[in-house]
CSV table of C-alpha atoms in Angstrom, one decimal:
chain,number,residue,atom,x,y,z
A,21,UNK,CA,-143.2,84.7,-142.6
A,22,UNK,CA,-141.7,82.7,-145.7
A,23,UNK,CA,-138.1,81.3,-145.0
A,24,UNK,CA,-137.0,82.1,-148.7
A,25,UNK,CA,-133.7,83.4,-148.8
A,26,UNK,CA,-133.1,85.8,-152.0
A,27,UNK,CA,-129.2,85.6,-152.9
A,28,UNK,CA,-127.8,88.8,-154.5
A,29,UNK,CA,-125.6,87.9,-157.9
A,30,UNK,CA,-123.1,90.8,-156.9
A,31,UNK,CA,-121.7,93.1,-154.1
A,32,UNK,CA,-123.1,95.6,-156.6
A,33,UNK,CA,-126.7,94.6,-156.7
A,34,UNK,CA,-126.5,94.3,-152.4
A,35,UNK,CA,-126.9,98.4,-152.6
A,36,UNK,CA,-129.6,98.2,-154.5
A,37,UNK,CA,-133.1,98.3,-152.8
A,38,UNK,CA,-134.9,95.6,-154.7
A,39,UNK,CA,-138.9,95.4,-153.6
A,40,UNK,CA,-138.5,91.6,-154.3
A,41,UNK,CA,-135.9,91.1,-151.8
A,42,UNK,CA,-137.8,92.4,-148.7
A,43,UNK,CA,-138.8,89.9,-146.3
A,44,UNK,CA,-141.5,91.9,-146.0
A,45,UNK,CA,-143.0,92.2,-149.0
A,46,UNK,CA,-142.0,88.7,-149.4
A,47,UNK,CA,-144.2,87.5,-146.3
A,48,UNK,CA,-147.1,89.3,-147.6
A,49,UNK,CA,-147.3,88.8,-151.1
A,50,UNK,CA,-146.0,84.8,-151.4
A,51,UNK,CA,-148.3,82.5,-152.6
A,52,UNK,CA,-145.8,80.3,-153.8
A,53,UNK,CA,-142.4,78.9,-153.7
A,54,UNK,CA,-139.8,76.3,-154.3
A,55,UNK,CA,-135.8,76.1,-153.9
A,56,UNK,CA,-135.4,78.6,-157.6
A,57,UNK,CA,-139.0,80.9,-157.4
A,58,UNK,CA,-141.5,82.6,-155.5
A,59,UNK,CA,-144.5,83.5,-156.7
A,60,UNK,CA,-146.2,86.7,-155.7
A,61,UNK,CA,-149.3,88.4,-155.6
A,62,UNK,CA,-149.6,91.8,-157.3
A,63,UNK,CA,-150.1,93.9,-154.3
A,64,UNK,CA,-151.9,96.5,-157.5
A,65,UNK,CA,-153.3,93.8,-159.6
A,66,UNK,CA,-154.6,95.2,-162.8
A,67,UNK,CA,-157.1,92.3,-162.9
A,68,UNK,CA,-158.1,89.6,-160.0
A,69,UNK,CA,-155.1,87.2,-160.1
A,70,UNK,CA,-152.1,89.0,-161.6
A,71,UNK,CA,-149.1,87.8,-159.9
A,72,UNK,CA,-145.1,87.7,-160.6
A,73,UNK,CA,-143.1,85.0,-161.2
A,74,UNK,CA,-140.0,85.6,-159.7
A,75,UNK,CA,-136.4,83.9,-159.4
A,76,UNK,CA,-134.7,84.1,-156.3
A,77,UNK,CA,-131.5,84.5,-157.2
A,78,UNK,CA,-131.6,88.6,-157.5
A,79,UNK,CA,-131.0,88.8,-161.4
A,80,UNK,CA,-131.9,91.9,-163.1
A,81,UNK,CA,-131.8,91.2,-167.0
A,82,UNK,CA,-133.7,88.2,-168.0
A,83,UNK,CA,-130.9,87.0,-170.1
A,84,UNK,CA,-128.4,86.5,-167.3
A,85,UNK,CA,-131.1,83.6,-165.5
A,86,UNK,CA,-129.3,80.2,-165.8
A,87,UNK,CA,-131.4,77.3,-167.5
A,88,UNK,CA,-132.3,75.9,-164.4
A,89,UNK,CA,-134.1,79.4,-163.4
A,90,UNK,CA,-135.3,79.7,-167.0
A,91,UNK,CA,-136.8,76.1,-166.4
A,92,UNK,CA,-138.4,76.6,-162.9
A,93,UNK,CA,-139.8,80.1,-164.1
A,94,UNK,CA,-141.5,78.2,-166.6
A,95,UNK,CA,-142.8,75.2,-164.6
A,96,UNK,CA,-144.0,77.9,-162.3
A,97,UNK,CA,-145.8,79.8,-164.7
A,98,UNK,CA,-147.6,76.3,-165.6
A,99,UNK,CA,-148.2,75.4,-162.2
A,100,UNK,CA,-149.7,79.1,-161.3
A,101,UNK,CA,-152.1,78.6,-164.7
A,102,UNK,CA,-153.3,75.6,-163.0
A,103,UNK,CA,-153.6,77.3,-159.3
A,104,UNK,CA,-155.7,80.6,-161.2
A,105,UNK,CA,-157.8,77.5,-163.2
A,106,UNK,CA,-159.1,76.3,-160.0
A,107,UNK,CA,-159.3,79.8,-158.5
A,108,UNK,CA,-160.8,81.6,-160.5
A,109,UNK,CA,-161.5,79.5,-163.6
A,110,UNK,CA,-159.4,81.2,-165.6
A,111,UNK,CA,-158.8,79.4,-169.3
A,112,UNK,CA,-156.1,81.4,-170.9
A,113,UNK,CA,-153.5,84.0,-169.5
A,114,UNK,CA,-151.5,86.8,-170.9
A,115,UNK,CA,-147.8,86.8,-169.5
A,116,UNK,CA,-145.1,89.7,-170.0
A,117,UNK,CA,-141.9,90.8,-168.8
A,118,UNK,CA,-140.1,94.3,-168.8
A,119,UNK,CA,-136.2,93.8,-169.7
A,120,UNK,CA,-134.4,96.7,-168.7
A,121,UNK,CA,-134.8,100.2,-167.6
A,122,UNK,CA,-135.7,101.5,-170.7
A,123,UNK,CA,-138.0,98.7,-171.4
A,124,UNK,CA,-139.9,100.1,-168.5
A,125,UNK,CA,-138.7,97.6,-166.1
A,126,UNK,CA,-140.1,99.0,-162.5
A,127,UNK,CA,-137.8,97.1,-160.2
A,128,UNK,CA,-134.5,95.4,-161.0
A,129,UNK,CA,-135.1,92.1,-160.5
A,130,UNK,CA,-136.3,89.5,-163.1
A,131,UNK,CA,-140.0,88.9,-162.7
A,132,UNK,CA,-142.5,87.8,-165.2
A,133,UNK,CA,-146.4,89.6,-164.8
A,134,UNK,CA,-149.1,86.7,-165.1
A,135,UNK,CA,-152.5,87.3,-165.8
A,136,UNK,CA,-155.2,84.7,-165.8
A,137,UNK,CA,-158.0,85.3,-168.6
A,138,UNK,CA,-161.0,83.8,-169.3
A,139,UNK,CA,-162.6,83.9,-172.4
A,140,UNK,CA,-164.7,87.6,-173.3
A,141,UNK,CA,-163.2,89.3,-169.9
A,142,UNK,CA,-160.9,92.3,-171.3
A,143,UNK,CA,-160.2,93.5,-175.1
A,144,UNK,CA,-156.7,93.7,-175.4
A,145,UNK,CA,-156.9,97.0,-175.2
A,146,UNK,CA,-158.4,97.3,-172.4
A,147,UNK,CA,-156.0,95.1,-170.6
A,148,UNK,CA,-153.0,97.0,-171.7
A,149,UNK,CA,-154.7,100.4,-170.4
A,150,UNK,CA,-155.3,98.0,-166.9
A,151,UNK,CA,-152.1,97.4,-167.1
A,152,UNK,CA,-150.9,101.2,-167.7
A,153,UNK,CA,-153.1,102.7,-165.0
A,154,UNK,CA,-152.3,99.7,-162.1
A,155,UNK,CA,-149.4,101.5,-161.1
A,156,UNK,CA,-151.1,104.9,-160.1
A,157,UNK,CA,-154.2,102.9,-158.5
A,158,UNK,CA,-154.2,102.4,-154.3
A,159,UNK,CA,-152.4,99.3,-153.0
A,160,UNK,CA,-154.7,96.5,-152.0
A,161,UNK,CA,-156.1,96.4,-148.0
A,162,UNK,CA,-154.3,94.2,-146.0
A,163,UNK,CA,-157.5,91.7,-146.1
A,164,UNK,CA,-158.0,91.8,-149.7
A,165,UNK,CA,-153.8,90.6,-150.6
A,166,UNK,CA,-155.1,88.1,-147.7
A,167,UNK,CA,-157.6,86.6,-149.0
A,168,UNK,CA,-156.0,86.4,-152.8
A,169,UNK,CA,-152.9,84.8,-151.5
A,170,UNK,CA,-155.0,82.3,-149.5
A,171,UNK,CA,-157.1,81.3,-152.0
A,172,UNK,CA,-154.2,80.5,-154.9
A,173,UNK,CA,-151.9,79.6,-152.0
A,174,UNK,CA,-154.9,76.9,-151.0
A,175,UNK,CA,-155.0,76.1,-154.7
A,176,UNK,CA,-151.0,75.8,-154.8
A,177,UNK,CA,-151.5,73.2,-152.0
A,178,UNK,CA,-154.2,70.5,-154.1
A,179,UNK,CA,-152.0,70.8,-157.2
A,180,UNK,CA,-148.6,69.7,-155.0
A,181,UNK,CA,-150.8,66.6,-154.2
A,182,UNK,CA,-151.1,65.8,-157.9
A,183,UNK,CA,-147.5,66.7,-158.6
Protein backbone atom coordinates (compact mmCIF):
# COMPACT_ATOMS: atom_id res chain seq x y z
CA UNK A 1 0.00 0.00 0.00
CA UNK A 2 1.38 3.58 -0.97
CA UNK A 3 2.32 5.78 2.09
CA UNK A 4 1.00 8.99 0.38
CA UNK A 5 -0.79 11.05 2.70
CA UNK A 6 -3.56 13.31 0.88
CA UNK A 7 -4.00 16.64 3.04
CA UNK A 8 -7.53 18.16 2.92
CA UNK A 9 -7.37 22.19 2.21
CA UNK A 10 -10.45 22.66 4.67
CA UNK A 11 -12.55 21.18 7.58
CA UNK A 12 -15.10 21.60 4.73
CA UNK A 13 -13.67 19.40 2.12
CA UNK A 14 -12.92 16.54 5.24
CA UNK A 15 -16.91 15.68 4.66
CA UNK A 16 -16.49 15.24 1.42
CA UNK A 17 -15.97 11.69 0.04
CA UNK A 18 -13.30 12.29 -2.55
CA UNK A 19 -12.37 8.90 -4.63
CA UNK A 20 -8.80 10.33 -4.76
CA UNK A 21 -8.40 10.39 -1.13
CA UNK A 22 -9.03 6.66 -0.46
CA UNK A 23 -6.15 4.69 0.50
CA UNK A 24 -7.70 2.28 -1.26
CA UNK A 25 -8.12 3.34 -4.45
CA UNK A 26 -4.86 4.99 -3.88
CA UNK A 27 -3.01 1.48 -3.36
CA UNK A 28 -4.57 0.12 -6.44
CA UNK A 29 -4.46 2.61 -8.90
CA UNK A 30 -0.74 4.45 -8.10
CA UNK A 31 1.71 4.17 -10.54
CA UNK A 32 3.40 7.07 -9.49
CA UNK A 33 4.29 9.48 -6.95
CA UNK A 34 6.41 12.21 -5.37
CA UNK A 35 6.17 14.62 -2.24
CA UNK A 36 3.21 17.12 -4.54
CA UNK A 37 1.45 14.10 -7.04
CA UNK A 38 0.33 10.84 -7.60
CA UNK A 39 -0.30 9.40 -10.62
CA UNK A 40 -3.11 7.07 -11.25
CA UNK A 41 -4.29 4.61 -13.46
CA UNK A 42 -7.80 4.99 -14.89
CA UNK A 43 -9.48 2.10 -13.31
CA UNK A 44 -12.16 2.79 -16.84
CA UNK A 45 -9.52 3.75 -19.22
CA UNK A 46 -11.15 4.98 -22.43
CA UNK A 47 -7.89 3.92 -24.19
CA UNK A 48 -4.81 1.66 -22.90
CA UNK A 49 -2.89 4.07 -20.75
CA UNK A 50 -5.18 6.93 -19.58
CA UNK A 51 -4.22 7.97 -16.26
CA UNK A 52 -4.82 11.09 -13.84
CA UNK A 53 -2.45 13.40 -12.72
CA UNK A 54 -3.36 14.27 -9.46
CA UNK A 55 -2.07 16.78 -6.52
CA UNK A 56 -2.18 15.62 -3.25
CA UNK A 57 -3.16 18.42 -1.53
CA UNK A 58 -7.12 17.80 -1.93
CA UNK A 59 -7.84 20.97 -4.14
CA UNK A 60 -11.00 21.05 -5.99
CA UNK A 61 -10.76 23.99 -8.63
CA UNK A 62 -7.70 24.01 -10.62
CA UNK A 63 -7.19 27.66 -9.98
CA UNK A 64 -6.67 27.34 -6.23
CA UNK A 65 -3.21 24.81 -6.89
CA UNK A 66 -0.13 26.80 -5.76
CA UNK A 67 2.79 27.14 -8.39
CA UNK A 68 4.66 24.52 -6.86
CA UNK A 69 1.56 21.98 -7.56
CA UNK A 70 1.03 23.74 -10.87
CA UNK A 71 4.80 22.92 -11.58
CA UNK A 72 5.00 19.22 -10.28
CA UNK A 73 1.60 18.59 -12.21
CA UNK A 74 3.36 19.55 -15.13
CA UNK A 75 6.74 17.76 -14.68
CA UNK A 76 4.49 14.82 -13.97
CA UNK A 77 2.63 15.02 -17.01
CA UNK A 78 6.18 15.02 -18.85
CA UNK A 79 7.59 12.37 -16.86
CA UNK A 80 4.27 10.04 -17.47
CA UNK A 81 4.63 10.92 -21.55
CA UNK A 82 8.00 9.48 -21.16
CA UNK A 83 6.74 6.34 -18.91
CA UNK A 84 3.55 5.73 -21.80
CA UNK A 85 6.68 6.23 -24.64
CA UNK A 86 8.41 3.28 -23.38
CA UNK A 87 5.20 1.47 -22.57
CA UNK A 88 3.40 1.56 -25.02
CA UNK A 89 5.14 3.74 -27.65
CA UNK A 90 3.00 6.28 -27.53
CA UNK A 91 4.23 9.60 -29.61
CA UNK A 92 1.78 12.19 -28.76
CA UNK A 93 -1.03 12.49 -25.95
CA UNK A 94 -4.26 14.42 -25.52
CA UNK A 95 -4.60 15.90 -21.88
CA UNK A 96 -7.80 17.51 -20.35
CA UNK A 97 -9.19 18.63 -17.16
CA UNK A 98 -12.86 19.20 -15.89
CA UNK A 99 -13.05 22.55 -13.76
CA UNK A 100 -16.00 22.53 -11.74
CA UNK A 101 -19.29 20.82 -11.35
CA UNK A 102 -20.84 22.27 -14.19
CA UNK A 103 -17.86 21.65 -16.29
CA UNK A 104 -18.63 18.06 -15.73
CA UNK A 105 -16.03 17.57 -13.16
CA UNK A 106 -16.81 13.80 -11.69
CA UNK A 107 -15.01 14.02 -8.41
CA UNK A 108 -13.88 17.11 -6.52
CA UNK A 109 -10.50 16.92 -6.56
CA UNK A 110 -8.00 18.53 -9.21
CA UNK A 111 -6.93 15.80 -11.58
CA UNK A 112 -5.80 16.15 -15.12
CA UNK A 113 -6.92 12.93 -17.73
CA UNK A 114 -3.75 11.87 -19.76
CA UNK A 115 -4.00 9.92 -22.72
CA UNK A 116 -1.04 8.59 -24.68
CA UNK A 117 -1.56 8.62 -28.61
CA UNK A 118 0.25 7.38 -31.22
CA UNK A 119 -0.03 8.52 -34.58
CA UNK A 120 -3.45 7.09 -36.75
CA UNK A 121 -5.00 5.38 -33.43
CA UNK A 122 -8.40 7.39 -32.76
CA UNK A 123 -10.15 10.37 -34.83
CA UNK A 124 -10.78 12.94 -32.51
CA UNK A 125 -14.04 12.00 -32.55
CA UNK A 126 -13.77 8.99 -31.80
CA UNK A 127 -11.70 9.70 -28.78
CA UNK A 128 -14.10 12.08 -27.36
CA UNK A 129 -17.08 9.40 -27.80
CA UNK A 130 -14.25 6.91 -25.78
CA UNK A 131 -14.08 9.37 -23.56
CA UNK A 132 -18.10 9.93 -23.15
CA UNK A 133 -18.91 6.21 -22.92
CA UNK A 134 -15.78 5.21 -20.28
CA UNK A 135 -17.84 6.13 -17.61
CA UNK A 136 -20.78 3.67 -18.20
CA UNK A 137 -18.21 0.80 -19.30
CA UNK A 138 -17.28 -2.10 -16.45
CA UNK A 139 -14.32 -1.33 -14.18
CA UNK A 140 -11.15 -3.10 -15.10
CA UNK A 141 -10.42 -6.87 -13.34
CA UNK A 142 -8.27 -6.75 -10.60
CA UNK A 143 -5.30 -8.39 -13.02
CA UNK A 144 -5.79 -6.09 -15.81
CA UNK A 145 -5.27 -2.47 -13.37
CA UNK A 146 -2.34 -4.96 -12.24
CA UNK A 147 -0.66 -5.43 -14.92
CA UNK A 148 -1.11 -1.57 -16.33
CA UNK A 149 0.15 -0.16 -13.17
CA UNK A 150 3.17 -2.55 -13.24
CA UNK A 151 4.17 -2.03 -16.51
CA UNK A 152 4.20 2.20 -16.37
CA UNK A 153 5.07 1.79 -12.67
CA UNK A 154 8.32 -0.38 -14.14
CA UNK A 155 8.70 2.29 -16.67
CA UNK A 156 8.44 5.11 -13.92
CA UNK A 157 11.31 3.22 -12.29
CA UNK A 158 14.10 3.34 -15.65
CA UNK A 159 13.15 7.08 -16.14
CA UNK A 160 14.06 7.94 -12.21
CA UNK A 161 17.51 6.46 -13.18
CA UNK A 162 17.84 9.06 -15.86
CA UNK A 163 16.42 11.81 -13.73
Amino acid sequence: MTAIALTLASSAQAEVVCSFCKPDVLAKQTIYEDDQVVILYNHKPAIRGHCMVIPKRHVERLEDLNEGEVLAVHEAISNLFRATFKSYESTGYDIFQKNGKEAGQSVPHVHVHFLPRKENDYWDIGLYLRLFSAQFQSTLSKEQLQEEVANLSQSFSYLKSDL
